[in-house]
mmCIF file of C-alpha atoms in Angstrom:
data_model
loop_
_atom_site.group_PDB
_atom_site.id
_atom_site.type_symbol
_atom_site.label_atom_id
_atom_site.label_comp_id
_atom_site.label_asym_id
_atom_site.label_seq_id
_atom_site.Cartn_x
_atom_site.Cartn_y
_atom_site.Cartn_z
ATOM 1 C CA MET A 1 67.732 52.734 8.314
ATOM 2 C CA ASN A 2 67.156 56.479 8.627
ATOM 3 C CA PRO A 3 70.415 57.932 10.075
ATOM 4 C CA LEU A 4 68.458 60.023 12.588
ATOM 5 C CA ARG A 5 66.564 56.942 13.737
ATOM 6 C CA SER A 6 69.852 55.072 14.129
ATOM 7 C CA LEU A 7 71.258 57.935 16.209
ATOM 8 C CA ILE A 8 68.219 58.010 18.496
ATOM 9 C CA LEU A 9 68.320 54.251 19.022
ATOM 10 C CA ALA A 10 72.031 54.469 19.837
ATOM 11 C CA ALA A 11 71.211 57.116 22.440
ATOM 12 C CA ALA A 12 68.828 54.644 24.080
ATOM 13 C CA GLY A 13 71.860 52.790 25.416
ATOM 14 C CA SER A 14 73.734 55.867 26.601
ATOM 15 C CA GLU A 15 73.823 56.475 30.343
ATOM 16 C CA VAL A 16 75.120 60.015 29.699
ATOM 17 C CA VAL A 17 72.122 60.929 27.538
ATOM 18 C CA ARG A 18 69.738 59.240 29.979
ATOM 19 C CA HIS A 19 71.130 61.359 32.839
ATOM 20 C CA LEU A 20 70.821 64.503 30.700
ATOM 21 C CA VAL A 21 67.192 63.775 29.872
ATOM 22 C CA ALA A 22 66.352 62.909 33.487
ATOM 23 C CA THR A 23 67.962 65.992 35.034
ATOM 24 C CA THR A 24 67.468 68.802 32.513
ATOM 25 C CA PRO A 25 64.695 71.226 33.525
ATOM 26 C CA GLY A 26 61.754 71.127 31.146
ATOM 27 C CA THR A 27 62.033 67.478 30.118
ATOM 28 C CA SER A 28 59.439 66.225 32.583
ATOM 29 C CA GLY A 29 56.729 67.465 30.228
ATOM 30 C CA VAL A 30 58.199 65.356 27.435
ATOM 31 C CA VAL A 31 58.235 62.240 29.558
ATOM 32 C CA GLU A 32 54.711 62.882 30.848
ATOM 33 C CA ARG A 33 53.463 63.177 27.269
ATOM 34 C CA PHE A 34 54.434 59.558 26.550
ATOM 35 C CA VAL A 35 54.576 57.894 29.994
ATOM 36 C CA ALA A 36 51.687 57.751 32.508
ATOM 37 C CA GLY A 37 53.745 58.307 35.645
ATOM 38 C CA ASN A 38 55.969 56.111 37.795
ATOM 39 C CA THR A 39 53.443 54.280 39.976
ATOM 40 C CA VAL A 40 50.391 52.052 39.702
ATOM 41 C CA ALA A 41 48.296 54.863 41.168
ATOM 42 C CA ASP A 42 49.571 57.305 38.520
ATOM 43 C CA ALA A 43 48.786 54.882 35.714
ATOM 44 C CA VAL A 44 45.292 54.014 36.913
ATOM 45 C CA THR A 45 44.401 57.703 37.212
ATOM 46 C CA ARG A 46 45.447 58.375 33.605
ATOM 47 C CA VAL A 47 43.684 55.239 32.389
ATOM 48 C CA GLY A 48 40.420 56.290 34.010
ATOM 49 C CA ARG A 49 40.453 59.496 31.977
ATOM 50 C CA LEU A 50 41.020 57.611 28.724
ATOM 51 C CA VAL A 51 38.179 55.210 29.461
ATOM 52 C CA ASP A 52 35.913 58.171 30.200
ATOM 53 C CA ASP A 53 36.754 59.416 26.687
ATOM 54 C CA GLY A 54 35.442 56.169 25.177
ATOM 55 C CA LEU A 55 38.853 54.578 24.616
ATOM 56 C CA TRP A 56 40.205 51.152 25.497
ATOM 57 C CA VAL A 57 43.624 50.674 27.099
ATOM 58 C CA THR A 58 46.524 48.260 27.448
ATOM 59 C CA LEU A 59 48.926 49.049 30.304
ATOM 60 C CA ASP A 60 52.643 48.277 30.185
ATOM 61 C CA TYR A 61 54.857 48.366 33.268
ATOM 62 C CA LEU A 62 58.160 49.511 31.812
ATOM 63 C CA GLY A 63 61.279 47.437 32.223
ATOM 64 C CA GLU A 64 63.089 44.764 30.223
ATOM 65 C CA ASP A 65 66.138 42.497 30.163
ATOM 66 C CA VAL A 66 66.160 41.869 33.914
ATOM 67 C CA THR A 67 69.372 40.315 35.198
ATOM 68 C CA GLU A 68 68.155 38.795 38.482
ATOM 69 C CA PRO A 69 65.161 36.589 39.357
ATOM 70 C CA ALA A 70 64.281 39.068 42.096
ATOM 71 C CA GLN A 71 63.803 41.787 39.486
ATOM 72 C CA ALA A 72 61.440 39.544 37.546
ATOM 73 C CA GLU A 73 59.512 38.841 40.747
ATOM 74 C CA GLN A 74 59.195 42.567 41.415
ATOM 75 C CA THR A 75 57.714 42.996 37.914
ATOM 76 C CA VAL A 76 55.192 40.219 38.567
ATOM 77 C CA GLN A 77 54.182 41.773 41.886
ATOM 78 C CA THR A 78 53.657 45.146 40.197
ATOM 79 C CA TYR A 79 51.377 43.565 37.598
ATOM 80 C CA LEU A 80 49.401 41.748 40.293
ATOM 81 C CA ALA A 81 48.952 45.004 42.211
ATOM 82 C CA LEU A 82 47.993 46.788 38.989
ATOM 83 C CA LEU A 83 45.348 44.206 38.113
ATOM 84 C CA ASP A 84 43.898 44.355 41.611
ATOM 85 C CA ARG A 85 43.695 48.148 41.427
ATOM 86 C CA LEU A 86 42.080 48.092 37.973
ATOM 87 C CA TYR A 87 39.488 45.606 39.230
ATOM 88 C CA ALA A 88 38.781 47.680 42.328
ATOM 89 C CA GLU A 89 38.258 50.759 40.147
ATOM 90 C CA GLY A 90 35.903 48.903 37.794
ATOM 91 C CA LEU A 91 38.194 49.334 34.796
ATOM 92 C CA THR A 92 38.997 45.778 33.725
ATOM 93 C CA ALA A 93 36.142 45.604 31.211
ATOM 94 C CA ARG A 94 38.074 48.048 29.003
ATOM 95 C CA VAL A 95 41.650 47.777 30.254
ATOM 96 C CA GLU A 96 44.129 44.921 29.796
ATOM 97 C CA VAL A 97 47.878 44.633 30.423
ATOM 98 C CA SER A 98 50.845 44.196 28.091
ATOM 99 C CA VAL A 99 53.884 42.269 29.303
ATOM 100 C CA LYS A 100 57.471 42.026 28.060
ATOM 101 C CA LEU A 101 58.836 38.556 28.692
ATOM 102 C CA SER A 102 62.361 39.869 29.168
ATOM 103 C CA ALA A 103 60.993 41.760 32.187
ATOM 104 C CA LEU A 104 59.753 38.416 33.529
ATOM 105 C CA GLY A 105 63.165 36.768 33.179
ATOM 106 C CA LEU A 106 63.237 35.488 29.582
ATOM 107 C CA ARG A 107 66.957 36.105 29.130
ATOM 108 C CA LEU A 108 67.653 34.297 32.397
ATOM 109 C CA ASP A 109 65.499 31.247 31.747
ATOM 110 C CA GLU A 110 62.564 30.685 29.401
ATOM 111 C CA ARG A 111 60.772 28.514 31.936
ATOM 112 C CA LEU A 112 61.033 31.261 34.558
ATOM 113 C CA ALA A 113 59.435 33.738 32.148
ATOM 114 C CA LEU A 114 56.668 31.259 31.303
ATOM 115 C CA ASP A 115 55.901 30.605 34.973
ATOM 116 C CA ASN A 116 55.812 34.319 35.729
ATOM 117 C CA ALA A 117 53.612 35.045 32.712
ATOM 118 C CA TYR A 118 51.296 32.247 33.868
ATOM 119 C CA ARG A 119 50.836 34.030 37.196
ATOM 120 C CA VAL A 120 49.998 37.324 35.477
ATOM 121 C CA CYS A 121 47.503 35.623 33.145
ATOM 122 C CA ALA A 122 45.839 33.794 36.036
ATOM 123 C CA ALA A 123 45.399 37.088 37.886
ATOM 124 C CA ALA A 124 44.066 38.778 34.745
ATOM 125 C CA GLU A 125 41.480 36.018 34.335
ATOM 126 C CA GLN A 126 40.341 36.462 37.931
ATOM 127 C CA CYS A 127 40.011 40.197 37.378
ATOM 128 C CA GLY A 128 38.056 39.796 34.145
ATOM 129 C CA THR A 129 40.594 41.090 31.665
ATOM 130 C CA THR A 130 43.280 39.919 29.214
ATOM 131 C CA VAL A 131 47.030 39.979 28.619
ATOM 132 C CA THR A 132 49.105 40.668 25.512
ATOM 133 C CA LEU A 133 52.742 39.572 25.249
ATOM 134 C CA ASP A 134 54.833 42.351 23.768
ATOM 135 C CA MET A 135 57.370 41.433 21.111
ATOM 136 C CA GLU A 136 60.966 42.581 21.553
ATOM 137 C CA ASP A 137 64.044 42.359 19.326
ATOM 138 C CA HIS A 138 64.337 39.500 16.832
ATOM 139 C CA THR A 139 66.548 37.362 19.092
ATOM 140 C CA THR A 140 63.532 36.769 21.363
ATOM 141 C CA THR A 141 60.892 36.124 18.678
ATOM 142 C CA ASP A 142 60.967 32.326 18.731
ATOM 143 C CA ALA A 143 61.012 32.124 22.522
ATOM 144 C CA THR A 144 58.158 34.632 22.807
ATOM 145 C CA LEU A 145 56.032 32.662 20.358
ATOM 146 C CA ARG A 146 56.769 29.446 22.253
ATOM 147 C CA VAL A 147 55.641 31.009 25.530
ATOM 148 C CA LEU A 148 52.573 32.432 23.781
ATOM 149 C CA GLY A 149 51.669 28.963 22.527
ATOM 150 C CA GLU A 150 51.996 27.482 25.999
ATOM 151 C CA LEU A 151 49.874 30.186 27.615
ATOM 152 C CA ARG A 152 47.181 29.802 24.973
ATOM 153 C CA ARG A 153 46.697 26.177 25.981
ATOM 154 C CA THR A 154 45.002 27.553 29.091
ATOM 155 C CA TRP A 155 43.961 31.037 27.931
ATOM 156 C CA PRO A 156 43.280 31.251 24.172
ATOM 157 C CA TRP A 157 42.722 34.985 24.599
ATOM 158 C CA VAL A 158 46.366 35.799 25.372
ATOM 159 C CA GLY A 159 47.418 38.292 22.722
ATOM 160 C CA GLY A 160 50.592 38.188 20.660
ATOM 161 C CA VAL A 161 52.488 40.874 18.792
ATOM 162 C CA LEU A 162 54.066 40.608 15.344
ATOM 163 C CA GLN A 163 56.364 43.187 13.766
ATOM 164 C CA ALA A 164 55.870 43.963 10.082
ATOM 165 C CA TYR A 165 59.490 44.920 9.472
ATOM 166 C CA LEU A 166 60.755 41.402 10.163
ATOM 167 C CA ARG A 167 61.091 39.324 7.001
ATOM 168 C CA ARG A 168 59.616 36.281 8.749
ATOM 169 C CA THR A 169 56.405 37.943 9.888
ATOM 170 C CA GLU A 170 54.066 36.902 7.064
ATOM 171 C CA ASP A 171 54.666 33.269 7.966
ATOM 172 C CA ASP A 172 54.066 34.027 11.639
ATOM 173 C CA VAL A 173 50.821 35.833 10.777
ATOM 174 C CA ARG A 174 49.562 32.810 8.849
ATOM 175 C CA ALA A 175 50.195 30.644 11.901
ATOM 176 C CA LEU A 176 48.397 33.001 14.292
ATOM 177 C CA ALA A 177 45.437 34.204 12.187
ATOM 178 C CA VAL A 178 43.143 31.558 13.679
ATOM 179 C CA ALA A 179 39.938 31.547 15.718
ATOM 180 C CA ASP A 180 40.137 33.199 19.157
ATOM 181 C CA SER A 181 43.629 34.538 18.366
ATOM 182 C CA ARG A 182 44.339 38.147 19.279
ATOM 183 C CA VAL A 183 47.246 39.570 17.226
ATOM 184 C CA ARG A 184 48.683 43.061 17.464
ATOM 185 C CA LEU A 185 50.445 44.064 14.242
ATOM 186 C CA CYS A 186 52.995 46.874 14.555
ATOM 187 C CA LYS A 187 55.799 48.124 12.329
ATOM 188 C CA GLY A 188 58.621 47.426 14.802
ATOM 189 C CA ALA A 189 60.828 49.719 16.872
ATOM 190 C CA TYR A 190 64.159 47.938 17.442
ATOM 191 C CA ALA A 191 67.399 48.329 15.493
ATOM 192 C CA GLU A 192 67.630 45.103 13.484
ATOM 193 C CA PRO A 193 70.148 43.805 10.913
ATOM 194 C CA ASP A 194 69.176 43.900 7.238
ATOM 195 C CA GLU A 195 69.212 40.132 6.946
ATOM 196 C CA VAL A 196 66.238 39.807 9.314
ATOM 197 C CA ALA A 197 64.341 43.073 8.795
ATOM 198 C CA PHE A 198 63.300 45.436 6.045
ATOM 199 C CA SER A 199 65.173 48.702 6.366
ATOM 200 C CA ARG A 200 63.282 50.993 3.972
ATOM 201 C CA ALA A 201 60.039 52.568 5.123
ATOM 202 C CA HIS A 202 58.247 51.649 1.907
ATOM 203 C CA GLU A 203 59.164 47.998 2.329
ATOM 204 C CA VAL A 204 57.904 48.024 5.914
ATOM 205 C CA ASP A 205 54.611 49.605 4.847
ATOM 206 C CA LEU A 206 54.084 47.008 2.120
ATOM 207 C CA GLY A 207 54.852 44.244 4.601
ATOM 208 C CA TYR A 208 52.373 45.748 7.051
ATOM 209 C CA VAL A 209 49.570 45.774 4.477
ATOM 210 C CA ARG A 210 50.297 42.199 3.389
ATOM 211 C CA CYS A 211 50.134 41.045 6.996
ATOM 212 C CA ALA A 212 46.982 43.090 7.652
ATOM 213 C CA ASN A 213 45.260 41.398 4.718
ATOM 214 C CA LEU A 214 46.138 37.994 6.137
ATOM 215 C CA LEU A 215 44.787 38.933 9.558
ATOM 216 C CA LEU A 216 41.562 40.375 8.166
ATOM 217 C CA ALA A 217 41.037 37.295 6.004
ATOM 218 C CA GLY A 218 41.629 35.001 8.990
ATOM 219 C CA ASP A 219 39.402 34.023 11.881
ATOM 220 C CA GLY A 220 41.218 35.873 14.647
ATOM 221 C CA TYR A 221 40.927 39.336 16.165
ATOM 222 C CA PRO A 222 43.393 41.781 14.538
ATOM 223 C CA MET A 223 44.782 44.695 16.539
ATOM 224 C CA PHE A 224 46.353 47.260 14.219
ATOM 225 C CA ALA A 225 49.015 49.340 15.961
ATOM 226 C CA THR A 226 49.813 52.332 13.783
ATOM 227 C CA HIS A 227 49.581 56.115 13.732
ATOM 228 C CA ASP A 228 50.236 56.371 9.982
ATOM 229 C CA PRO A 229 47.262 58.165 8.343
ATOM 230 C CA ARG A 230 47.825 56.335 5.048
ATOM 231 C CA LEU A 231 47.831 52.948 6.727
ATOM 232 C CA ILE A 232 44.739 53.789 8.771
ATOM 233 C CA ALA A 233 42.888 54.697 5.571
ATOM 234 C CA ILE A 234 44.054 51.484 3.893
ATOM 235 C CA LEU A 235 43.050 49.395 6.913
ATOM 236 C CA ALA A 236 39.563 50.911 6.907
ATOM 237 C CA GLU A 237 39.156 50.032 3.220
ATOM 238 C CA ARG A 238 40.523 46.513 3.668
ATOM 239 C CA ALA A 239 38.256 45.881 6.666
ATOM 240 C CA ARG A 240 35.251 46.750 4.493
ATOM 241 C CA TRP A 241 36.606 44.565 1.680
ATOM 242 C CA TYR A 242 36.801 41.551 3.981
ATOM 243 C CA GLY A 243 33.379 42.228 5.475
ATOM 244 C CA ARG A 244 34.763 43.016 8.910
ATOM 245 C CA LYS A 245 32.297 44.788 11.174
ATOM 246 C CA GLN A 246 33.393 47.351 13.722
ATOM 247 C CA GLY A 247 34.329 45.518 16.913
ATOM 248 C CA SER A 248 35.811 42.529 15.079
ATOM 249 C CA TYR A 249 39.173 44.320 14.984
ATOM 250 C CA GLU A 250 40.709 47.335 16.669
ATOM 251 C CA TYR A 251 43.167 50.158 16.205
ATOM 252 C CA GLN A 252 45.933 50.707 18.747
ATOM 253 C CA MET A 253 47.919 53.877 19.313
ATOM 254 C CA LEU A 254 50.516 54.994 21.809
ATOM 255 C CA TYR A 255 49.710 57.187 24.749
ATOM 256 C CA GLY A 256 50.510 60.773 23.831
ATOM 257 C CA VAL A 257 50.639 60.200 20.072
ATOM 258 C CA ARG A 258 47.817 61.592 17.896
ATOM 259 C CA PRO A 259 45.223 61.784 20.697
ATOM 260 C CA ASP A 260 42.811 63.712 18.463
ATOM 261 C CA GLU A 261 42.917 60.884 15.922
ATOM 262 C CA GLN A 262 42.267 58.380 18.697
ATOM 263 C CA ARG A 263 39.127 60.250 19.705
ATOM 264 C CA ARG A 264 38.043 60.745 16.077
ATOM 265 C CA LEU A 265 38.179 57.034 15.309
ATOM 266 C CA ALA A 266 36.412 56.183 18.567
ATOM 267 C CA GLY A 267 33.746 58.738 17.730
ATOM 268 C CA GLU A 268 33.140 56.932 14.433
ATOM 269 C CA GLY A 269 32.423 53.725 16.312
ATOM 270 C CA GLU A 270 35.834 52.093 15.980
ATOM 271 C CA THR A 271 37.471 50.270 18.873
ATOM 272 C CA VAL A 272 40.603 52.246 19.734
ATOM 273 C CA ARG A 273 42.998 50.948 22.367
ATOM 274 C CA VAL A 274 45.713 53.195 23.810
ATOM 275 C CA TYR A 275 49.045 51.622 24.774
ATOM 276 C CA VAL A 276 49.878 53.252 28.109
ATOM 277 C CA PRO A 277 53.337 52.705 29.648
ATOM 278 C CA PHE A 278 54.268 53.593 33.204
ATOM 279 C CA GLY A 279 57.128 53.049 35.613
ATOM 280 C CA GLU A 280 60.556 54.394 36.465
ATOM 281 C CA HIS A 281 62.352 52.650 33.584
ATOM 282 C CA TRP A 282 60.935 55.010 30.971
ATOM 283 C CA TYR A 283 64.117 56.065 29.179
ATOM 284 C CA PRO A 284 64.579 53.196 26.624
ATOM 285 C CA TYR A 285 60.873 53.340 25.837
ATOM 286 C CA LEU A 286 61.011 57.087 25.218
ATOM 287 C CA MET A 287 63.980 56.721 22.861
ATOM 288 C CA ARG A 288 62.197 54.062 20.798
ATOM 289 C CA ARG A 289 59.138 56.300 20.491
ATOM 290 C CA LEU A 290 61.313 59.140 19.219
ATOM 291 C CA ALA A 291 63.017 56.769 16.773
ATOM 292 C CA GLU A 292 59.679 55.562 15.424
ATOM 293 C CA ARG A 293 58.644 59.112 14.624
ATOM 294 C CA PRO A 294 61.683 61.410 14.464
ATOM 295 C CA ALA A 295 59.337 64.397 14.081
ATOM 296 C CA ASN A 296 58.737 64.019 17.825
ATOM 297 C CA LEU A 297 62.399 64.920 18.271
ATOM 298 C CA VAL A 298 61.629 68.617 17.674
ATOM 299 C CA PHE A 299 59.239 68.626 20.648
ATOM 300 C CA PHE A 300 61.839 66.750 22.682
ATOM 301 C CA LEU A 301 64.774 69.054 21.849
ATOM 302 C CA ARG A 302 62.780 72.173 22.676
ATOM 303 C CA ALA A 303 62.323 70.831 26.189
ATOM 304 C CA LEU A 304 65.968 69.844 26.500
ATOM 305 C CA VAL A 305 67.227 73.353 25.718
ATOM 306 C CA SER A 306 64.569 75.090 27.799
ATOM 307 C CA ARG A 307 65.637 76.172 31.275
ATOM 308 C CA SER A 308 62.264 77.528 32.304
#
């Protein structure tokens, strides 16, 4: 793993660094670049602007690894309020939600997380939208896929996420590249041991393309999460090769990352969905975004040292 990436990921667990980022003047602009505010109202306002620009959205209420059932319940209630607000604003035709099962209690009890996810999916159905289950570190992969399978018994449209840097992912793609299956393919953003994940960027890229080919050849709906210009060009060529029409797949990009490219692809008729996080627990998310693209660190450090 890139030493700088390792350092950034280590900082994600540091309370000292978190306090520094939260309290240093000038850093609010950094956070606002990647996070759409702390509240449901903040998030819905930002989402409305993206939809007006012709983009699609998935909203993630930040938080993970809850330690009490009450925390999981608070996450569920926030999602229910979010879905109600999106419906009231007429946004659910183009906006869905993404959910981390650890925020719904996965590390406490798998059944608790399933029950909570069921409630979110039921509300999403009533509001006319969909849900995607985020994937977390490799220790949760099997449990997440089990919950996904259970939810899809009732709602085949529940989306899953697979991470190209895991050595197991090609097999998982084969299992999920079926009719009505929505699969987001990303590179992966957690620090993982070499025995379970590719560590070199070139290996991850090759794995991503192999998995993309499987998804495009399958009967499901691929969702390609990447900002890499080379991969985007390859995906466009492979989509043509497999006879995929625009609208039978989509690109996904993070809020605040390459917004001009998001609008360019949308302007060419592609479906582009922006992953928009919000909430007070933004710090671990921000660190993973910096680790994914260490070039963002320059922007970040400028804000940290600025006292203006």
